[in-house]
C-alpha positions as protocol buffer text, in pm:
chain_id: "A"
residue {
  index: 1
  type: MET
  ca { x: 1903 y: -3247 z: 249 }
}
residue {
  index: 2
  type: LYS
  ca { x: 1558 y: -3104 z: 295 }
}
residue {
  index: 3
  type: ASN
  ca { x: 1257 y: -3333 z: 287 }
}
residue {
  index: 4
  type: ASP
  ca { x: 989 y: -3161 z: 78 }
}
residue {
  index: 5
  type: ASN
  ca { x: 737 y: -3439 z: 156 }
}
residue {
  index: 6
  type: ARG
  ca { x: 749 y: -3397 z: 534 }
}
residue {
  index: 7
  type: THR
  ca { x: 443 y: -3255 z: 706 }
}
residue {
  index: 8
  type: PHE
  ca { x: 423 y: -3059 z: 1029 }
}
residue {
  index: 9
  type: THR
  ca { x: 166 y: -3001 z: 1296 }
}
residue {
  index: 10
  type: LEU
  ca { x: 103 y: -2642 z: 1399 }
}
residue {
  index: 11
  type: ASP
  ca { x: 310 y: -2699 z: 1714 }
}
residue {
  index: 12
  type: GLU
  ca { x: 604 y: -2835 z: 1513 }
}
residue {
  index: 13
  type: LEU
  ca { x: 582 y: -2545 z: 1268 }
}
residue {
  index: 14
  type: CYS
  ca { x: 577 y: -2296 z: 1556 }
}
residue {
  index: 15
  type: ALA
  ca { x: 893 y: -2450 z: 1701 }
}
residue {
  index: 16
  type: LEU
  ca { x: 1072 y: -2452 z: 1365 }
}
residue {
  index: 17
  type: VAL
  ca { x: 1008 y: -2086 z: 1285 }
}
residue {
  index: 18
  type: GLU
  ca { x: 1011 y: -1962 z: 1645 }
}
residue {
  index: 19
  type: MET
  ca { x: 665 y: -1806 z: 1623 }
}
residue {
  index: 20
  type: ASN
  ca { x: 353 y: -1862 z: 1829 }
}
residue {
  index: 21
  type: LYS
  ca { x: 27 y: -2010 z: 1700 }
}
residue {
  index: 22
  type: ARG
  ca { x: -151 y: -1679 z: 1719 }
}
residue {
  index: 23
  type: LYS
  ca { x: 99 y: -1512 z: 1486 }
}
residue {
  index: 24
  type: ILE
  ca { x: 83 y: -1797 z: 1234 }
}
residue {
  index: 25
  type: ARG
  ca { x: -298 y: -1790 z: 1236 }
}
residue {
  index: 26
  type: PHE
  ca { x: -286 y: -1411 z: 1192 }
}
residue {
  index: 27
  type: TYR
  ca { x: -60 y: -1450 z: 887 }
}
residue {
  index: 28
  type: ILE
  ca { x: -308 y: -1700 z: 741 }
}
residue {
  index: 29
  type: GLN
  ca { x: -596 y: -1462 z: 807 }
}
residue {
  index: 30
  type: LYS
  ca { x: -407 y: -1174 z: 639 }
}
residue {
  index: 31
  type: GLY
  ca { x: -327 y: -1390 z: 335 }
}
residue {
  index: 32
  type: LEU
  ca { x: 49 y: -1386 z: 395 }
}
residue {
  index: 33
  type: LEU
  ca { x: 56 y: -1760 z: 457 }
}
residue {
  index: 34
  type: GLN
  ca { x: -142 y: -2026 z: 272 }
}
residue {
  index: 35
  type: ARG
  ca { x: -402 y: -2219 z: 466 }
}
residue {
  index: 36
  type: PRO
  ca { x: -298 y: -2560 z: 603 }
}
residue {
  index: 37
  type: GLU
  ca { x: -371 y: -2877 z: 413 }
}
residue {
  index: 38
  type: GLY
  ca { x: -668 y: -3072 z: 550 }
}
residue {
  index: 39
  type: THR
  ca { x: -917 y: -2945 z: 804 }
}
residue {
  index: 40
  type: GLY
  ca { x: -973 y: -2947 z: 1177 }
}
residue {
  index: 41
  type: LYS
  ca { x: -750 y: -3178 z: 1379 }
}
residue {
  index: 42
  type: GLY
  ca { x: -628 y: -3336 z: 1056 }
}
residue {
  index: 43
  type: ALA
  ca { x: -481 y: -3007 z: 930 }
}
residue {
  index: 44
  type: PHE
  ca { x: -111 y: -3013 z: 854 }
}
residue {
  index: 45
  type: TYR
  ca { x: 158 y: -2788 z: 713 }
}
residue {
  index: 46
  type: THR
  ca { x: 417 y: -2861 z: 446 }
}
residue {
  index: 47
  type: HIS
  ca { x: 766 y: -2749 z: 356 }
}
residue {
  index: 48
  type: ARG
  ca { x: 602 y: -2475 z: 146 }
}
residue {
  index: 49
  type: HIS
  ca { x: 444 y: -2328 z: 461 }
}
residue {
  index: 50
  type: LEU
  ca { x: 779 y: -2342 z: 638 }
}
residue {
  index: 51
  type: GLU
  ca { x: 947 y: -2151 z: 354 }
}
residue {
  index: 52
  type: GLN
  ca { x: 668 y: -1892 z: 348 }
}
residue {
  index: 53
  type: LEU
  ca { x: 703 y: -1827 z: 721 }
}
residue {
  index: 54
  type: LEU
  ca { x: 1081 y: -1799 z: 699 }
}
residue {
  index: 55
  type: THR
  ca { x: 1040 y: -1548 z: 416 }
}
residue {
  index: 56
  type: ILE
  ca { x: 790 y: -1347 z: 621 }
}
residue {
  index: 57
  type: ARG
  ca { x: 1025 y: -1348 z: 918 }
}
residue {
  index: 58
  type: LYS
  ca { x: 1321 y: -1243 z: 701 }
}
residue {
  index: 59
  type: TRP
  ca { x: 1137 y: -939 z: 562 }
}
residue {
  index: 60
  type: LYS
  ca { x: 983 y: -853 z: 900 }
}
residue {
  index: 61
  type: GLU
  ca { x: 1332 y: -849 z: 1058 }
}
residue {
  index: 62
  type: ALA
  ca { x: 1447 y: -629 z: 768 }
}
residue {
  index: 63
  type: GLY
  ca { x: 1187 y: -373 z: 878 }
}
residue {
  index: 64
  type: LEU
  ca { x: 917 y: -421 z: 616 }
}
residue {
  index: 65
  type: SER
  ca { x: 552 y: -374 z: 710 }
}
residue {
  index: 66
  type: LEU
  ca { x: 310 y: -664 z: 669 }
}
residue {
  index: 67
  type: GLU
  ca { x: 147 y: -475 z: 381 }
}
residue {
  index: 68
  type: ARG
  ca { x: 484 y: -445 z: 205 }
}
residue {
  index: 69
  type: ILE
  ca { x: 565 y: -810 z: 276 }
}
residue {
  index: 70
  type: GLN
  ca { x: 236 y: -907 z: 110 }
}
residue {
  index: 71
  type: GLU
  ca { x: 338 y: -709 z: -199 }
}
residue {
  index: 72
  type: VAL
  ca { x: 683 y: -872 z: -205 }
}
residue {
  index: 73
  type: ILE
  ca { x: 531 y: -1221 z: -174 }
}
residue {
  index: 74
  type: GLU
  ca { x: 283 y: -1151 z: -453 }
}
residue {
  index: 75
  type: ASP
  ca { x: 563 y: -1016 z: -675 }
}
residue {
  index: 76
  type: GLU
  ca { x: 781 y: -1322 z: -602 }
}
residue {
  index: 77
  type: GLN
  ca { x: 495 y: -1553 z: -698 }
}
residue {
  index: 78
  type: ARG
  ca { x: 466 y: -1376 z: -1034 }
}
residue {
  index: 79
  type: LEU
  ca { x: 837 y: -1408 z: -1111 }
}
residue {
  index: 80
  type: THR
  ca { x: 972 y: -1716 z: -1281 }
}
residue {
  index: 81
  type: GLU
  ca { x: 1337 y: -1628 z: -1218 }
}
residue {
  index: 82
  type: PRO
  ca { x: 1506 y: -1646 z: -876 }
}
residue {
  index: 83
  type: THR
  ca { x: 1414 y: -1361 z: -646 }
}
residue {
  index: 84
  type: LYS
  ca { x: 1646 y: -1073 z: -567 }
}
residue {
  index: 85
  type: PRO
  ca { x: 1781 y: -1020 z: -215 }
}
residue {
  index: 86
  type: VAL
  ca { x: 1629 y: -669 z: -207 }
}
residue {
  index: 87
  type: PRO
  ca { x: 1253 y: -632 z: -247 }
}
residue {
  index: 88
  type: PRO
  ca { x: 1126 y: -448 z: -555 }
}
residue {
  index: 89
  type: PRO
  ca { x: 1053 y: -77 z: -508 }
}
residue {
  index: 90
  type: ARG
  ca { x: 720 y: 12 z: -357 }
}
residue {
  index: 91
  type: THR
  ca { x: 482 y: 231 z: -550 }
}
residue {
  index: 92
  type: ARG
  ca { x: 450 y: 571 z: -387 }
}
residue {
  index: 93
  type: ARG
  ca { x: 115 y: 664 z: -239 }
}
residue {
  index: 94
  type: PRO
  ca { x: -6 y: 992 z: -91 }
}
residue {
  index: 95
  type: GLY
  ca { x: 64 y: 995 z: 280 }
}
residue {
  index: 96
  type: ALA
  ca { x: 340 y: 732 z: 256 }
}
residue {
  index: 97
  type: VAL
  ca { x: 637 y: 779 z: 488 }
}
residue {
  index: 98
  type: GLU
  ca { x: 981 y: 734 z: 337 }
}
residue {
  index: 99
  type: VAL
  ca { x: 1325 y: 745 z: 496 }
}
residue {
  index: 100
  type: TRP
  ca { x: 1591 y: 910 z: 283 }
}
residue {
  index: 101
  type: SER
  ca { x: 1968 y: 937 z: 320 }
}
residue {
  index: 102
  type: HIS
  ca { x: 2091 y: 1291 z: 264 }
}
residue {
  index: 103
  type: LEU
  ca { x: 2451 y: 1361 z: 170 }
}
residue {
  index: 104
  type: PHE
  ca { x: 2560 y: 1724 z: 194 }
}
residue {
  index: 105
  type: ILE
  ca { x: 2847 y: 1768 z: -51 }
}
residue {
  index: 106
  type: ALA
  ca { x: 2882 y: 2146 z: -69 }
}
residue {
  index: 107
  type: ASP
  ca { x: 2666 y: 2456 z: -70 }
}
residue {
  index: 108
  type: GLY
  ca { x: 2399 y: 2387 z: -332 }
}
residue {
  index: 109
  type: VAL
  ca { x: 2520 y: 2032 z: -397 }
}
residue {
  index: 110
  type: GLU
  ca { x: 2337 y: 1750 z: -223 }
}
residue {
  index: 111
  type: LEU
  ca { x: 2249 y: 1389 z: -288 }
}
residue {
  index: 112
  type: HIS
  ca { x: 1924 y: 1228 z: -175 }
}
residue {
  index: 113
  type: ILE
  ca { x: 1890 y: 849 z: -173 }
}
residue {
  index: 114
  type: GLU
  ca { x: 1592 y: 638 z: -73 }
}
residue {
  index: 115
  type: PRO
  ca { x: 1782 y: 319 z: 19 }
}
residue {
  index: 116
  type: GLN
  ca { x: 1500 y: 70 z: -23 }
}
residue {
  index: 117
  type: ARG
  ca { x: 1391 y: 197 z: -364 }
}
residue {
  index: 118
  type: SER
  ca { x: 1750 y: 236 z: -483 }
}
residue {
  index: 119
  type: GLY
  ca { x: 1813 y: -135 z: -427 }
}
residue {
  index: 120
  type: LEU
  ca { x: 2151 y: -54 z: -271 }
}
residue {
  index: 121
  type: SER
  ca { x: 2281 y: -212 z: 45 }
}
residue {
  index: 122
  type: PRO
  ca { x: 2405 y: 16 z: 327 }
}
residue {
  index: 123
  type: GLU
  ca { x: 2764 y: -71 z: 230 }
}
residue {
  index: 124
  type: GLN
  ca { x: 2696 y: 25 z: -133 }
}
residue {
  index: 125
  type: ILE
  ca { x: 2540 y: 355 z: -28 }
}
residue {
  index: 126
  type: ARG
  ca { x: 2844 y: 439 z: 188 }
}
residue {
  index: 127
  type: ALA
  ca { x: 3076 y: 352 z: -103 }
}
residue {
  index: 128
  type: LEU
  ca { x: 2868 y: 566 z: -341 }
}
residue {
  index: 129
  type: CYS
  ca { x: 2876 y: 863 z: -103 }
}
residue {
  index: 130
  type: LYS
  ca { x: 3252 y: 830 z: -54 }
}
residue {
  index: 131
  type: ALA
  ca { x: 3311 y: 810 z: -430 }
}
residue {
  index: 132
  type: ILE
  ca { x: 3090 y: 1113 z: -497 }
}
residue {
  index: 133
  type: LEU
  ca { x: 3271 y: 1320 z: -231 }
}
residue {
  index: 134
  type: GLN
  ca { x: 3610 y: 1222 z: -379 }
}
residue {
  index: 135
  type: GLU
  ca { x: 3495 y: 1302 z: -732 }
}
residue {
  index: 136
  type: TYR
  ca { x: 3356 y: 1639 z: -624 }
}
residue {
  index: 137
  type: GLU
  ca { x: 3689 y: 1727 z: -460 }
}
residue {
  index: 138
  type: THR
  ca { x: 3870 y: 1630 z: -781 }
}
residue {
  index: 139
  type: LEU
  ca { x: 3638 y: 1844 z: -995 }
}
residue {
  index: 140
  type: THR
  ca { x: 3662 y: 2153 z: -776 }
}
residue {
  index: 141
  type: ARG
  ca { x: 4043 y: 2156 z: -742 }
}
């Protein structure tokens, strides 16, 4: 059972989330992580900070940029319902780089999927592609 009242020093927090002090301070500076409670040598971190850092690490390992993680965190704070496992789609901006999956079905028939914006897992995308190929074969027989 988690203890929501427990507090942590910066060293303890670093050990728990397997990050160094510099990275945690950087996240605070960028606004990804809330500032510690108290000041100076009396500063401490709470279970809320631990959860924030674990969330940041989860999305960072999933390949999201810090800018995108900031957007996801802000969106999660606005939601009152439980968060989804896939982050909400990012608004498109000029100059943005996107990675698309491209399924060639036949001459003149192609499917383009932007996995992150589609909200589909890699397994779901593979299943969708397989189903579309099978359906196309059925239609063209």
